XYZ file of C-alpha atoms in Angstrom:
152
model
C 85.752 98.227 84.122
C 86.434 98.129 80.427
C 90.231 98.251 80.091
C 93.393 97.489 82.059
C 96.540 98.555 80.392
C 100.169 97.649 81.210
C 102.905 99.753 79.619
C 106.569 98.719 79.974
C 105.907 97.153 83.343
C 108.742 95.670 85.253
C 108.951 94.055 88.672
C 112.393 93.089 90.162
C 113.076 90.765 93.065
C 116.740 91.155 94.145
C 118.664 90.902 90.866
C 115.944 88.888 89.040
C 113.187 90.262 86.840
C 109.932 88.596 87.487
C 108.405 90.989 84.760
C 110.375 92.963 82.284
C 108.786 95.493 79.892
C 105.404 93.972 79.775
C 103.132 95.668 77.403
C 99.531 94.348 77.286
C 95.783 95.324 77.372
C 93.027 93.343 79.032
C 89.576 94.254 77.801
C 86.260 93.530 79.481
C 84.526 90.316 78.405
C 87.694 88.578 77.244
C 89.212 85.345 78.652
C 92.915 85.433 79.299
C 95.063 82.346 80.095
C 98.560 83.031 81.512
C 100.856 80.024 80.653
C 104.419 79.563 81.462
C 106.934 77.659 83.515
C 107.339 78.245 87.301
C 109.018 81.552 87.883
C 107.876 83.097 84.673
C 105.979 85.835 86.388
C 102.454 84.779 86.055
C 101.476 85.379 89.748
C 103.339 88.562 89.837
C 101.307 89.845 86.774
C 98.047 88.793 88.462
C 99.077 90.330 91.807
C 99.935 93.569 89.922
C 96.750 93.752 87.956
C 94.839 92.997 91.137
C 96.494 95.957 92.766
C 98.402 93.856 95.367
C 101.769 94.772 93.911
C 103.180 97.944 92.473
C 105.451 97.933 89.426
C 109.001 98.945 89.964
C 108.877 100.633 86.541
C 106.211 101.262 84.000
C 102.533 102.094 84.400
C 99.281 100.162 85.103
C 96.118 101.885 84.350
C 92.435 100.941 84.831
C 90.018 102.811 82.573
C 92.436 105.702 82.799
C 92.887 105.422 86.646
C 96.421 105.038 87.864
C 97.503 102.050 89.933
C 97.557 104.243 93.073
C 94.088 105.667 92.310
C 92.823 102.229 91.834
C 94.157 100.993 95.259
C 92.286 103.876 96.909
C 89.001 103.684 94.897
C 88.404 100.318 93.415
C 89.995 97.293 94.986
C 86.497 95.846 95.397
C 86.124 95.768 91.643
C 88.257 92.633 91.504
C 87.617 89.117 92.595
C 90.593 86.838 92.937
C 90.777 83.017 93.507
C 94.285 81.585 93.766
C 95.548 78.161 94.203
C 95.484 78.741 97.972
C 91.824 79.226 98.828
C 92.454 81.935 101.377
C 89.907 80.331 103.817
C 90.009 79.799 107.554
C 90.110 75.999 108.183
C 88.644 76.234 111.667
C 85.592 78.175 110.757
C 82.534 76.862 108.718
C 82.000 77.947 105.217
C 79.194 80.243 106.383
C 81.488 81.797 109.028
C 84.195 82.306 106.443
C 81.796 84.172 104.204
C 80.362 86.088 107.088
C 83.869 87.208 108.085
C 84.801 88.302 104.690
C 81.368 90.134 104.202
C 82.095 92.161 107.298
C 85.620 92.830 106.065
C 84.388 94.126 102.752
C 81.450 95.919 104.345
C 78.792 94.059 102.269
C 75.248 95.399 102.763
C 72.708 92.656 103.659
C 75.331 90.044 103.921
C 73.071 87.094 104.742
C 71.059 87.411 101.479
C 74.393 87.755 99.431
C 75.844 84.863 101.159
C 72.856 82.650 100.591
C 72.746 83.644 96.987
C 76.429 82.724 96.467
C 76.244 79.486 98.363
C 73.575 78.417 96.083
C 75.381 79.683 93.004
C 78.519 77.546 93.890
C 76.305 74.581 95.010
C 77.664 74.727 98.712
C 74.561 75.403 100.559
C 74.487 71.790 101.819
C 78.040 72.269 103.402
C 77.773 75.829 104.712
C 77.778 74.825 108.416
C 80.646 72.262 108.105
C 84.172 73.229 108.958
C 86.270 74.118 106.018
C 88.828 71.710 107.295
C 86.487 68.829 106.368
C 86.056 70.156 102.673
C 87.544 68.524 99.735
C 89.941 70.705 97.523
C 87.138 71.269 95.120
C 84.587 72.410 97.791
C 87.327 74.810 99.144
C 87.700 76.318 95.637
C 84.016 76.674 95.165
C 83.801 78.490 98.613
C 86.707 80.568 97.584
C 84.867 81.624 94.297
C 81.915 82.643 96.554
C 84.288 84.710 98.707
C 85.707 86.359 95.600
C 82.236 87.258 94.322
C 80.942 88.761 97.560
C 81.843 92.291 96.465
C 80.277 91.900 93.113
C 83.485 92.409 91.193
C 83.376 93.512 87.609
């Protein structure tokens, strides 16, 4: 994916705007930092760009595809890691990745999981329950989960 474009995007919760008339372009290969106080709309913007939320107004396009087309065709093109690691605490790290690999229909999941565990330096803890992981370990496993689908 080369370009994500937001034009006059708005998201309203009740009577409050989380986003109002946002115009921006994200280009491949660039690093973006979203800074602002609590309630500024950072998480809303990330959720919208990641196809988890629809804008109430305006348009979001992905290399020319509409938001709706992207939801149908390309959600696997995104990898998302949030402050909440989105892991099952009573499963091991390996079991979490096997679960998500099945959910994402990853071909040859064992090889991909082994590759990612090595990449995030978590091979040594793969069989331990996530409940026993430190915050940093959970975040590293969450990064592996986000990379399972080979996002762009």
